Coordinates of N, CA, C and O in Angstrom, one line a residue:
X43 N 35.6 126.1 146.2 CA 35.4 124.4 145.6 C 33.8 124.4 145.0 O 33.2 124.7 145.7
X44 N 33.9 124.2 143.7 CA 32.3 124.0 143.2 C 32.3 122.7 143.1 O 32.9 121.6 143.0
X45 N 30.7 122.5 143.4 CA 30.1 121.0 143.4 C 29.6 120.2 142.3 O 29.9 121.2 141.0
X46 N 29.6 118.7 141.9 CA 29.5 118.2 141.1 C 28.3 118.8 141.0 O 27.1 119.1 141.5
X47 N 27.2 118.6 139.5 CA 26.2 119.0 139.0 C 25.3 118.7 140.0 O 24.4 118.6 140.7
X48 N 25.3 117.1 140.0 CA 24.0 116.6 141.0 C 23.9 117.1 142.4 O 22.9 117.0 143.3
X49 N 25.0 117.1 143.1 CA 25.1 117.9 144.2 C 25.1 118.7 144.0 O 23.9 119.0 145.2
X50 N 24.8 119.9 143.6 CA 24.0 121.3 143.2 C 22.9 121.2 143.3 O 22.3 122.1 144.1
X51 N 22.3 120.2 142.3 CA 20.6 120.1 142.2 C 20.0 119.6 143.9 O 19.3 120.2 144.2
X52 N 21.0 118.8 144.3 CA 20.7 118.5 145.7 C 20.4 119.6 146.4 O 19.2 119.8 147.3
X53 N 21.2 120.5 146.3 CA 21.3 121.4 147.2 C 20.4 122.6 147.1 O 19.5 123.2 147.7
X54 N 19.8 122.8 145.9 CA 18.8 124.0 145.1 C 17.9 123.3 145.4 O 16.9 123.7 145.9
X55 N 17.8 121.8 145.4 CA 15.9 121.6 146.2 C 15.8 122.0 147.2 O 14.5 122.0 147.9
X56 N 17.1 121.3 148.4 CA 16.8 121.8 149.5 C 16.4 122.7 149.4 O 15.7 123.3 150.8
X57 N 16.8 124.1 149.0 CA 16.5 125.5 148.9 C 15.2 125.5 149.1 O 14.5 126.4 149.6
X58 N 14.6 124.6 147.6 CA 13.3 125.1 147.3 C 12.6 124.4 148.0 O 11.1 124.8 148.5
X59 N 13.1 123.5 149.2 CA 12.2 122.2 150.1 C 12.0 123.6 151.4 O 11.5 123.1 152.9
X60 N 12.8 125.1 151.6 CA 13.0 125.6 152.4 C 14.3 125.5 153.5 O 13.9 126.2 154.8
X61 N 15.4 124.8 153.3 CA 16.3 124.6 154.1 C 17.3 126.1 154.0 O 18.3 125.8 154.4
X62 N 17.1 126.9 153.0 CA 17.8 127.9 152.5 C 18.2 128.6 153.7 O 19.7 129.2 154.4
X63 N 17.3 129.7 154.7 CA 17.6 130.3 155.9 C 17.0 129.8 156.7 O 17.6 130.3 158.6
X64 N 16.6 128.6 157.5 CA 16.3 128.0 158.4 C 16.2 126.7 158.3 O 16.4 126.0 157.2
X65 N 16.1 125.8 159.3 CA 16.4 124.3 159.5 C 15.0 123.8 158.9 O 13.4 124.2 159.4
X66 N 14.9 123.0 158.0 CA 13.4 122.5 157.5 C 13.4 120.6 157.1 O 14.8 120.4 157.3
X67 N 12.3 120.4 158.1 CA 11.9 118.7 158.0 C 12.2 118.4 156.6 O 11.3 118.5 155.9
X68 N 13.5 117.6 155.9 CA 13.5 117.1 155.3 C 14.1 116.0 155.0 O 14.8 115.6 155.4
X69 N 13.1 114.7 154.7 CA 13.8 113.3 155.0 C 14.3 112.9 154.0 O 14.2 113.3 152.1
X70 N 15.1 111.8 153.7 CA 15.9 111.2 152.2 C 14.9 110.7 151.3 O 14.8 110.8 150.1
X71 N 13.9 110.6 152.2 CA 12.8 109.2 151.3 C 11.9 110.8 150.6 O 11.8 110.5 149.0
X72 N 11.7 111.8 150.7 CA 11.4 112.8 150.5 C 12.1 113.9 149.3 O 11.5 113.9 148.1
X73 N 13.3 113.5 150.0 CA 14.6 114.6 149.0 C 14.3 113.3 147.6 O 14.6 114.1 146.3
X74 N 14.4 112.3 147.5 CA 14.6 111.3 146.7 C 13.5 111.4 145.7 O 14.0 111.3 144.3
X75 N 12.5 111.4 146.2 CA 11.3 111.4 145.2 C 11.0 112.9 144.7 O 10.7 113.0 143.5
X76 N 11.6 114.2 145.0 CA 11.7 115.4 144.7 C 12.6 115.4 143.5 O 12.3 116.3 142.3
X77 N 13.4 114.3 143.6 CA 14.7 114.6 142.8 C 14.6 113.6 141.5 O 15.4 112.9 140.8
X78 N 13.7 112.3 142.2 CA 13.7 111.1 141.1 C 14.5 110.2 140.7 O 15.4 110.4 140.1
X79 N 15.4 110.3 142.4 CA 16.4 109.1 142.5 C 15.9 108.2 143.5 O 14.9 108.3 144.1
X80 N 16.7 107.5 143.9 CA 16.5 106.4 144.8 C 16.6 106.9 146.5 O 17.2 108.1 146.4
X81 N 16.4 106.5 147.3 CA 16.7 107.0 149.1 C 17.5 106.6 148.9 O 18.2 107.9 149.6
X82 N 18.3 105.7 148.6 CA 19.8 105.8 149.3 C 20.8 106.5 148.2 O 21.7 107.3 149.4
X83 N 20.4 107.4 147.0 CA 21.3 107.9 146.8 C 21.2 109.7 147.6 O 22.4 110.2 147.7
X84 N 20.0 109.6 147.7 CA 19.6 111.3 148.0 C 20.3 111.1 149.7 O 20.8 111.9 150.3
X85 N 20.0 109.6 150.2 CA 21.1 109.7 151.7 C 22.7 109.7 151.1 O 23.1 110.9 152.2
X86 N 23.3 108.8 150.6 CA 24.8 109.4 150.2 C 24.9 111.1 149.9 O 26.0 111.5 150.4
X87 N 23.8 111.7 149.2 CA 24.3 113.3 148.9 C 24.2 113.9 149.7 O 24.9 115.1 150.2
X88 N 22.9 113.4 150.6 CA 23.0 114.4 151.7 C 24.3 114.3 153.2 O 24.6 115.0 153.7
X89 N 24.9 113.3 153.2 CA 26.1 112.9 153.6 C 26.9 113.4 153.0 O 28.0 114.1 154.1
X90 N 27.4 113.5 151.7 CA 28.7 114.3 151.2 C 28.6 115.5 151.3 O 29.5 116.7 151.6
X91 N 26.9 116.5 151.5 CA 26.9 117.8 151.6 C 27.5 118.0 153.0 O 28.0 119.3 153.2
X92 N 27.0 117.1 153.9 CA 27.1 117.4 155.5 C 28.5 117.5 155.6 O 29.3 118.6 156.0
X93 N 29.3 116.8 155.3 CA 30.9 116.8 155.1 C 31.3 117.5 154.5 O 32.6 117.7 155.2
X94 N 31.0 117.9 153.5 CA 31.5 119.1 153.1 C 31.5 120.5 153.5 O 32.0 121.3 152.7
X95 N 30.3 120.7 154.2 CA 30.3 121.7 155.0 C 29.0 122.4 153.9 O 28.9 124.0 154.8
X96 N 28.5 122.2 153.6 CA 27.3 122.6 153.0 C 26.1 122.7 153.4 O 25.0 123.8 153.2
X97 N 26.1 121.5 154.2 CA 24.4 121.8 155.0 C 24.6 121.3 156.2 O 25.8 121.2 156.5
X98 N 23.8 121.2 157.1 CA 24.0 120.7 158.7 C 22.7 120.2 158.9 O 21.6 120.8 158.4
X99 N 22.8 119.1 159.3 CA 21.5 118.1 159.6 C 21.4 118.0 161.0 O 22.6 117.8 161.8
X100 N 20.5 118.1 161.4 CA 20.3 117.6 162.7 C 19.5 116.5 163.1 O 18.2 116.3 162.5
X101 N 19.5 115.0 163.8 CA 18.2 113.9 163.4 C 17.9 113.8 164.8 O 18.0 113.9 165.7
X102 N 16.3 113.9 164.6 CA 15.5 113.8 165.3 C 14.5 112.7 165.5 O 14.7 112.0 164.0
X103 N 14.1 112.2 166.5 CA 13.0 111.0 166.4 C 12.3 111.2 165.5 O 11.2 110.7 164.9
X104 N 11.6 113.1 165.2 CA 10.6 113.1 164.1 C 11.4 113.7 162.4 O 10.4 113.7 161.9
X105 N 13.0 113.2 162.5 CA 13.2 113.3 161.3 C 14.3 113.9 161.0 O 15.0 114.9 162.3
X106 N 14.9 114.2 159.8 CA 16.0 115.1 159.7 C 15.7 116.5 159.6 O 14.7 116.8 159.0
X107 N 16.3 117.4 160.4 CA 16.1 118.6 160.0 C 17.2 119.0 159.4 O 18.6 119.0 159.8
X108 N 17.1 120.0 158.3 CA 18.3 120.3 157.3 C 18.2 121.9 157.1 O 17.2 122.3 156.9
X109 N 19.6 122.8 157.1 CA 19.6 123.9 157.1 C 20.9 123.9 156.3 O 21.9 123.3 156.2
X110 N 21.0 124.4 154.8 CA 21.8 124.9 154.0 C 22.9 126.2 154.7 O 22.6 126.9 155.6
X111 N 24.2 126.2 154.9 CA 24.9 126.7 155.4 C 25.8 128.1 154.9 O 25.5 127.6 153.5
X112 N 26.6 128.7 155.1 CA 27.2 129.5 154.2 C 27.8 129.2 153.0 O 27.4 129.5 152.4
X113 N 29.0 128.0 153.1 CA 29.1 127.4 151.9 C 28.3 127.3 151.3 O 28.5 127.1 149.9
X114 N 27.0 126.3 151.2 CA 26.3 125.8 150.7 C 25.4 127.5 149.7 O 25.3 127.2 148.5
X115 N 25.3 128.0 150.3 CA 24.7 129.8 150.1 C 25.5 130.2 149.1 O 25.2 130.9 148.0
X116 N 26.6 130.2 149.4 CA 27.5 130.9 148.5 C 27.6 129.8 147.7 O 28.1 130.6 146.1
X117 N 27.7 128.7 147.2 CA 27.7 128.1 146.1 C 26.4 128.3 145.1 O 26.7 128.5 143.8
X118 N 25.1 128.4 145.7 CA 24.0 128.6 145.0 C 24.1 130.1 144.4 O 24.0 130.4 143.2
X119 N 24.6 130.9 145.2 CA 24.3 132.3 144.9 C 25.6 132.4 143.5 O 25.6 132.8 142.3
X120 N 26.5 131.3 143.7 CA 27.7 131.8 142.6 C 27.3 130.9 141.4 O 27.3 131.9 140.4
X121 N 26.6 130.2 141.2 CA 26.1 129.5 139.9 C 24.9 130.6 139.7 O 24.6 130.9 138.4
X122 N 23.9 131.5 140.7 CA 23.0 132.4 140.4 C 24.3 133.5 139.0 O 23.1 133.7 138.2
X123 N 24.9 134.1 139.8 CA 25.6 135.1 139.1 C 26.1 134.3 137.9 O 25.8 135.4 136.7
X124 N 26.6 133.2 137.8 CA 26.8 133.2 136.5 C 25.9 132.5 135.3 O 26.4 133.3 134.2
X125 N 24.9 132.3 135.7 CA 23.6 132.3 135.0 C 23.1 133.9 134.4 O 23.1 133.8 133.3
X126 N 23.1 134.5 135.4 CA 23.2 135.8 135.0 C 24.1 136.7 133.9 O 23.5 136.9 132.9
X127 N 25.4 136.3 134.6 CA 26.1 136.7 133.4 C 25.9 136.0 132.1 O 25.9 137.3 130.9
X128 N 25.5 134.7 131.7 CA 25.6 134.1 130.6 C 24.1 134.6 129.8 O 24.1 135.0 128.7
X129 N 23.3 135.0 130.3 CA 22.1 135.6 130.0 C 22.0 137.2 129.7 O 21.3 137.6 129.2
X130 N 23.0 137.8 130.4 CA 22.6 139.2 130.0 C 23.7 139.6 129.0 O 23.3 140.8 128.5
X131 N 24.1 139.1 127.9 CA 24.7 139.2 126.9 C 23.7 139.7 125.7 O 22.6 140.6 126.6
X132 N 23.8 140.3 124.8 CA 22.9 140.5 123.3 C 21.7 139.9 123.6 O 21.5 138.4 123.5
X133 N 20.5 140.7 124.0 CA 19.5 139.8 123.5 C 18.9 138.8 122.7 O 19.8 139.2 121.3
X134 N 18.3 137.8 122.8 CA 18.1 136.8 121.5 C 17.3 137.9 120.6 O 16.2 138.3 120.8
X135 N 17.5 137.0 119.3 CA 16.6 137.9 118.3 C 15.5 136.9 118.2 O 15.7 135.8 117.8
X136 N 14.3 137.3 117.9 CA 13.0 136.6 117.8 C 12.7 136.9 116.1 O 12.9 138.2 115.7
X137 N 12.6 136.1 115.0 CA 11.8 136.4 113.6 C 10.5 135.9 113.6 O 10.1 134.8 113.9
X138 N 9.5 136.8 113.4 CA 8.6 136.4 113.2 C 8.4 136.3 111.8 O 8.2 137.3 110.7
X139 N 7.3 135.3 111.1 CA 7.6 135.0 110.1 C 6.0 134.5 109.4 O 4.8 134.2 110.1

């Protein structure tokens, strides 16, 4: 199953914020700011990613701890491999005039 683009970019941003291979403290407010979306939208995206098994969240008094799970890592890798294949074709021609 592949993610909708908005959820994929949320997953990608979580990876950038350190949640790729360990639990990282990421609030929905911080995520919203990073993605230029509302806090409510960020919260809904986190809920969706968690329900679909892409991330694990631990809620503590100090905030949310988030880690990308195997499904999420596989999704990030799938897009990475597809981008490599797309860009591996013949080199772009550059003409200097």
